[in-house]
Amino acid sequence: MQHPSPRPRPAAAPTRRGAAAALALALWCGAAACPAQTAPLRAPDIHYDPTPPNVVAAMMRLAEVRAGDVVYDLGCGDGRTVIAALQAGASRAVCVDIDPQRIRESRANAAAAGVADRIRFVEADLFTTDFGDATVIIVFLWPDLNLKLRPRLWREARPGTRVISYVHDMGDWRPHRTQRVTGAHGERNLYLWVIGAPAPG
Ligand SMILES: C[S@@+](CC[C@H](N)C(=O)[O-])C[C@H]1O[C@@H](n2cnc3c(N)ncnc32)[C@H](O)[C@@H]1O
């Protein structure tokens, strides 16, 4: 199934001068004093396309989000899924996005919803971000990005962690549940996998 929107052009290779400048900035400023980043350190692997609100609600039900959960969205956009997770009863959430604009929006939306103090905002590449304390991981990415992430999910997510993907599957990793959802992207799939659980018959 195709993603509803076109993919961004491949990221340009970072230049050595750009990398040196980023390193110099990071060394120069302490975390608190550091000026807000205005452009991603590298181009996102997929552009922003929000999950429709009714599908976000379906994600929470499919993952059975509850007290004690630590919910990650790897590529969290405007923070809507992690905010919904806290509103559904999760204890904490982590919002990871490589685009500083998305992180700014997420912070503002979380503050407006009164849940910002329970979300950790991480402006970083999801492929190098630790998610070892997650109990629920949400992605809305692209087929090859799901496949690139899959080995890390198997290796680093704790047994019992629920993984939710909107639209795209994980290749031959059979989902524990698939649910059809209809929203702004038309009729699509929501997938649930449970780390360490036997594949369904
Ligand atoms: C299709 S949007 C999904 C947004 C959100 N998860 C939702 O469901 O509404 C994909 C998001 O992934 C982010 N992204 C793309 N490549 C990334 C990477 N390598 N690391 C972290 N975030 C990334 C984009 O900036 C964008 O916000």
mmCIF file of C-alpha atoms and ligand atoms in Angstrom:
data_model
loop_
_atom_site.group_PDB
_atom_site.id
_atom_site.type_symbol
_atom_site.label_atom_id
_atom_site.label_comp_id
_atom_site.label_asym_id
_atom_site.label_seq_id
_atom_site.Cartn_x
_atom_site.Cartn_y
_atom_site.Cartn_z
ATOM 1 C CA MET A 1 0.000 0.000 0.000
ATOM 2 C CA GLN A 2 1.305 3.419 -0.885
ATOM 3 C CA HIS A 3 1.867 6.150 1.623
ATOM 4 C CA PRO A 4 -0.675 8.888 0.880
ATOM 5 C CA SER A 5 1.877 11.612 0.345
ATOM 6 C CA PRO A 6 5.046 11.864 -1.679
ATOM 7 C CA ARG A 7 8.393 11.310 -0.007
ATOM 8 C CA PRO A 8 10.857 14.102 0.366
ATOM 9 C CA ARG A 9 13.888 14.076 -1.884
ATOM 10 C CA PRO A 10 16.807 12.085 -0.449
ATOM 11 C CA ALA A 11 18.762 13.965 2.147
ATOM 12 C CA ALA A 12 21.846 15.764 0.868
ATOM 13 C CA ALA A 13 25.081 14.354 2.265
ATOM 14 C CA PRO A 14 26.157 16.532 5.198
ATOM 15 C CA THR A 15 29.258 18.559 4.463
ATOM 16 C CA ARG A 16 32.341 18.401 6.693
ATOM 17 C CA ARG A 17 32.044 22.155 7.230
ATOM 18 C CA GLY A 18 28.385 21.751 8.290
ATOM 19 C CA ALA A 19 29.283 18.970 10.718
ATOM 20 C CA ALA A 20 32.143 21.026 12.164
ATOM 21 C CA ALA A 21 29.851 24.023 12.633
ATOM 22 C CA ALA A 22 27.237 21.891 14.411
ATOM 23 C CA LEU A 23 29.910 20.416 16.684
ATOM 24 C CA ALA A 24 31.323 23.873 17.458
ATOM 25 C CA LEU A 25 27.832 25.132 18.356
ATOM 26 C CA ALA A 26 27.204 22.137 20.581
ATOM 27 C CA LEU A 27 30.523 22.615 22.390
ATOM 28 C CA TRP A 28 30.129 26.368 22.704
ATOM 29 C CA CYS A 29 26.734 26.535 24.316
ATOM 30 C CA GLY A 30 25.538 24.742 27.434
ATOM 31 C CA ALA A 31 22.238 22.904 27.067
ATOM 32 C CA ALA A 32 20.252 25.668 28.784
ATOM 33 C CA ALA A 33 21.882 28.537 26.912
ATOM 34 C CA CYS A 34 21.854 26.882 23.531
ATOM 35 C CA PRO A 35 19.851 28.833 20.950
ATOM 36 C CA ALA A 36 16.861 26.935 19.560
ATOM 37 C CA GLN A 37 17.801 24.949 16.481
ATOM 38 C CA THR A 38 15.976 26.333 13.455
ATOM 39 C CA ALA A 39 16.721 23.688 10.844
ATOM 40 C CA PRO A 40 17.164 19.925 11.131
ATOM 41 C CA LEU A 41 20.766 18.716 11.409
ATOM 42 C CA ARG A 42 19.927 16.546 8.432
ATOM 43 C CA ALA A 43 16.850 16.206 6.261
ATOM 44 C CA PRO A 44 14.060 14.065 7.730
ATOM 45 C CA ASP A 45 13.757 10.603 6.189
ATOM 46 C CA ILE A 46 10.088 11.233 5.619
ATOM 47 C CA HIS A 47 8.165 14.461 5.657
ATOM 48 C CA TYR A 48 5.529 15.446 8.172
ATOM 49 C CA ASP A 49 2.050 14.020 7.652
ATOM 50 C CA PRO A 50 -0.106 13.888 10.771
ATOM 51 C CA THR A 51 -2.126 10.865 11.803
ATOM 52 C CA PRO A 52 -5.841 11.799 11.720
ATOM 53 C CA PRO A 53 -7.360 12.315 15.203
ATOM 54 C CA ASN A 54 -9.758 9.367 14.972
ATOM 55 C CA VAL A 55 -6.812 7.117 14.022
ATOM 56 C CA VAL A 56 -4.785 8.422 16.978
ATOM 57 C CA ALA A 57 -7.710 7.369 19.199
ATOM 58 C CA ALA A 58 -7.754 3.939 17.508
ATOM 59 C CA MET A 59 -3.989 3.602 18.144
ATOM 60 C CA MET A 60 -4.548 4.133 21.870
ATOM 61 C CA ARG A 61 -7.246 1.447 21.952
ATOM 62 C CA LEU A 62 -5.224 -1.028 19.863
ATOM 63 C CA ALA A 63 -2.170 -0.569 22.116
ATOM 64 C CA GLU A 64 -4.395 -0.680 25.219
ATOM 65 C CA VAL A 65 -2.531 2.319 26.631
ATOM 66 C CA ARG A 66 -2.820 2.365 30.404
ATOM 67 C CA ALA A 67 -1.247 3.555 33.651
ATOM 68 C CA GLY A 68 2.434 2.636 33.870
ATOM 69 C CA ASP A 69 2.985 2.877 30.122
ATOM 70 C CA VAL A 70 5.943 4.764 28.685
ATOM 71 C CA VAL A 71 4.904 5.686 25.151
ATOM 72 C CA TYR A 72 7.374 6.689 22.423
ATOM 73 C CA ASP A 73 6.514 8.145 19.054
ATOM 74 C CA LEU A 74 9.581 7.796 16.809
ATOM 75 C CA GLY A 75 8.991 10.711 14.440
ATOM 76 C CA CYS A 76 6.406 12.389 16.652
ATOM 77 C CA GLY A 77 5.342 15.286 14.420
ATOM 78 C CA ASP A 78 3.237 17.769 16.397
ATOM 79 C CA GLY A 79 3.090 15.484 19.432
ATOM 80 C CA ARG A 80 -0.522 14.430 18.996
ATOM 81 C CA THR A 81 0.065 10.717 19.689
ATOM 82 C CA VAL A 82 2.094 11.192 22.851
ATOM 83 C CA ILE A 83 -0.379 13.779 24.141
ATOM 84 C CA ALA A 84 -3.241 11.359 23.435
ATOM 85 C CA ALA A 85 -1.317 8.593 25.212
ATOM 86 C CA LEU A 86 -1.054 10.654 28.394
ATOM 87 C CA GLN A 87 -4.716 11.578 28.132
ATOM 88 C CA ALA A 88 -5.466 7.853 27.782
ATOM 89 C CA GLY A 89 -3.690 7.135 31.057
ATOM 90 C CA ALA A 90 -0.018 6.534 30.177
ATOM 91 C CA SER A 91 2.455 7.598 32.836
ATOM 92 C CA ARG A 92 5.121 9.142 30.613
ATOM 93 C CA ALA A 93 5.885 9.725 26.954
ATOM 94 C CA VAL A 94 8.824 10.529 24.721
ATOM 95 C CA CYS A 95 8.438 12.583 21.554
ATOM 96 C CA VAL A 96 11.338 12.086 19.121
ATOM 97 C CA ASP A 97 11.641 14.123 15.940
ATOM 98 C CA ILE A 98 14.592 15.242 13.861
ATOM 99 C CA ASP A 99 12.841 18.436 12.792
ATOM 100 C CA PRO A 100 13.119 21.259 15.364
ATOM 101 C CA GLN A 101 9.929 22.839 14.048
ATOM 102 C CA ARG A 102 8.007 19.666 14.973
ATOM 103 C CA ILE A 103 9.556 19.616 18.436
ATOM 104 C CA ARG A 104 8.552 23.257 18.970
ATOM 105 C CA GLU A 105 4.977 22.444 17.926
ATOM 106 C CA SER A 106 4.927 19.373 20.163
ATOM 107 C CA ARG A 107 6.074 21.363 23.183
ATOM 108 C CA ALA A 108 3.439 24.050 22.550
ATOM 109 C CA ASN A 109 0.658 21.502 22.003
ATOM 110 C CA ALA A 110 1.653 19.542 25.104
ATOM 111 C CA ALA A 111 1.733 22.724 27.176
ATOM 112 C CA ALA A 112 -1.726 23.677 25.894
ATOM 113 C CA ALA A 113 -2.969 20.203 26.830
ATOM 114 C CA GLY A 114 -1.382 20.468 30.285
ATOM 115 C CA VAL A 115 0.808 17.363 29.875
ATOM 116 C CA ALA A 116 4.204 18.830 28.925
ATOM 117 C CA ASP A 117 5.772 17.904 32.264
ATOM 118 C CA ARG A 118 5.276 14.195 31.524
ATOM 119 C CA ILE A 119 6.753 14.263 28.003
ATOM 120 C CA ARG A 120 10.447 14.193 27.158
ATOM 121 C CA PHE A 121 11.057 16.010 23.886
ATOM 122 C CA VAL A 122 14.015 14.679 21.938
ATOM 123 C CA GLU A 123 15.247 16.474 18.854
ATOM 124 C CA ALA A 124 17.229 13.655 17.313
ATOM 125 C CA ASP A 125 17.435 10.943 14.709
ATOM 126 C CA LEU A 126 15.084 8.137 15.692
ATOM 127 C CA PHE A 127 17.613 5.622 14.380
ATOM 128 C CA THR A 128 20.093 6.580 17.092
ATOM 129 C CA THR A 129 17.627 7.311 19.917
ATOM 130 C CA ASP A 130 17.432 4.904 22.827
ATOM 131 C CA PHE A 131 13.930 3.508 23.484
ATOM 132 C CA GLY A 132 14.824 0.784 25.957
ATOM 133 C CA ASP A 133 12.324 1.966 28.604
ATOM 134 C CA ALA A 134 9.365 2.044 26.202
ATOM 135 C CA THR A 135 6.286 -0.085 26.772
ATOM 136 C CA VAL A 136 4.556 1.261 23.646
ATOM 137 C CA ILE A 137 6.280 2.462 20.455
ATOM 138 C CA ILE A 138 4.347 4.277 17.749
ATOM 139 C CA VAL A 139 5.576 4.874 14.203
ATOM 140 C CA PHE A 140 4.083 6.420 11.097
ATOM 141 C CA LEU A 141 6.998 6.204 8.703
ATOM 142 C CA TRP A 142 7.649 4.449 5.408
ATOM 143 C CA PRO A 143 8.079 0.744 4.530
ATOM 144 C CA ASP A 144 11.869 0.795 4.221
ATOM 145 C CA LEU A 145 12.205 2.889 7.389
ATOM 146 C CA ASN A 146 10.092 0.341 9.288
ATOM 147 C CA LEU A 147 12.390 -2.408 7.997
ATOM 148 C CA LYS A 148 15.478 -0.444 8.995
ATOM 149 C CA LEU A 149 14.049 0.020 12.509
ATOM 150 C CA ARG A 150 12.867 -3.575 12.932
ATOM 151 C CA PRO A 151 16.166 -5.158 14.052
ATOM 152 C CA ARG A 152 16.554 -2.521 16.758
ATOM 153 C CA LEU A 153 12.976 -3.129 17.936
ATOM 154 C CA TRP A 154 13.750 -6.831 18.286
ATOM 155 C CA ARG A 155 17.082 -6.213 19.991
ATOM 156 C CA GLU A 156 16.408 -3.212 22.203
ATOM 157 C CA ALA A 157 12.685 -3.083 23.065
ATOM 158 C CA ARG A 158 11.710 -4.986 26.184
ATOM 159 C CA PRO A 159 9.588 -8.150 25.931
ATOM 160 C CA GLY A 160 5.926 -7.204 25.949
ATOM 161 C CA THR A 161 6.459 -3.785 24.327
ATOM 162 C CA ARG A 162 3.589 -3.034 21.965
ATOM 163 C CA VAL A 163 4.610 -1.591 18.602
ATOM 164 C CA ILE A 164 2.022 0.283 16.570
ATOM 165 C CA SER A 165 2.476 1.324 12.948
ATOM 166 C CA TYR A 166 0.038 3.340 10.905
ATOM 167 C CA VAL A 167 -0.277 2.466 7.181
ATOM 168 C CA HIS A 168 2.926 0.422 6.764
ATOM 169 C CA ASP A 169 3.716 -3.099 7.893
ATOM 170 C CA MET A 170 7.056 -4.597 8.959
ATOM 171 C CA GLY A 171 7.681 -6.903 6.016
ATOM 172 C CA ASP A 172 7.440 -10.561 7.011
ATOM 173 C CA TRP A 173 7.062 -9.807 10.746
ATOM 174 C CA ARG A 174 3.478 -10.948 11.122
ATOM 175 C CA PRO A 175 1.358 -8.493 13.154
ATOM 176 C CA HIS A 176 -0.520 -9.673 16.222
ATOM 177 C CA ARG A 177 -3.444 -7.562 15.125
ATOM 178 C CA THR A 178 -4.381 -5.540 12.058
ATOM 179 C CA GLN A 179 -7.201 -3.052 12.109
ATOM 180 C CA ARG A 180 -8.722 -1.138 9.205
ATOM 181 C CA VAL A 181 -9.188 2.547 9.950
ATOM 182 C CA THR A 182 -10.740 5.282 7.864
ATOM 183 C CA GLY A 183 -9.600 8.865 8.167
ATOM 184 C CA ALA A 184 -8.112 11.696 6.165
ATOM 185 C CA HIS A 185 -5.888 9.209 4.276
ATOM 186 C CA GLY A 186 -8.817 7.011 3.267
ATOM 187 C CA GLU A 187 -9.004 3.399 4.409
ATOM 188 C CA ARG A 188 -5.670 2.248 5.865
ATOM 189 C CA ASN A 189 -4.209 -0.322 8.236
ATOM 190 C CA LEU A 190 -3.123 0.011 11.819
ATOM 191 C CA TYR A 191 -0.738 -2.752 12.916
ATOM 192 C CA LEU A 192 0.122 -4.081 16.365
ATOM 193 C CA TRP A 193 3.126 -6.267 17.197
ATOM 194 C CA VAL A 194 4.140 -7.419 20.670
ATOM 195 C CA ILE A 195 7.886 -7.825 21.232
ATOM 196 C CA GLY A 196 8.790 -11.354 22.260
ATOM 197 C CA ALA A 197 5.266 -12.747 21.877
ATOM 198 C CA PRO A 198 4.877 -15.765 19.633
ATOM 199 C CA ALA A 199 3.716 -14.893 16.132
ATOM 200 C CA PRO A 200 -0.015 -15.443 15.745
ATOM 201 C CA GLY A 201 -0.991 -18.767 14.162
HETATM 202 C C1 LIG B 1 4.510 10.916 8.715
HETATM 203 S S1 LIG B 1 5.064 12.004 10.036
HETATM 204 C C2 LIG B 1 4.281 11.257 11.457
HETATM 205 C C3 LIG B 1 4.049 12.241 12.589
HETATM 206 C C4 LIG B 1 3.390 11.658 13.852
HETATM 207 N N1 LIG B 1 4.039 10.438 14.280
HETATM 208 C C5 LIG B 1 1.939 11.370 13.631
HETATM 209 O O1 LIG B 1 1.583 10.186 13.573
HETATM 210 O O2 LIG B 1 1.149 12.323 13.502
HETATM 211 C C6 LIG B 1 6.801 11.491 10.189
HETATM 212 C C7 LIG B 1 7.625 12.326 11.152
HETATM 213 O O3 LIG B 1 8.906 11.718 11.260
HETATM 214 C C8 LIG B 1 9.899 12.740 11.377
HETATM 215 N N2 LIG B 1 11.170 12.146 10.958
HETATM 216 C C9 LIG B 1 11.570 11.816 9.721
HETATM 217 N N3 LIG B 1 12.783 11.245 9.741
HETATM 218 C C10 LIG B 1 13.175 11.196 11.039
HETATM 219 C C11 LIG B 1 14.332 10.696 11.707
HETATM 220 N N4 LIG B 1 15.317 10.103 11.047
HETATM 221 N N5 LIG B 1 14.383 10.829 13.047
HETATM 222 C C12 LIG B 1 13.373 11.418 13.739
HETATM 223 N N6 LIG B 1 12.256 11.915 13.156
HETATM 224 C C13 LIG B 1 12.145 11.783 11.819
HETATM 225 C C14 LIG B 1 9.385 13.856 10.490
HETATM 226 O O4 LIG B 1 9.961 15.101 10.842
HETATM 227 C C15 LIG B 1 7.870 13.774 10.740
HETATM 228 O O5 LIG B 1 7.474 14.644 11.778
#
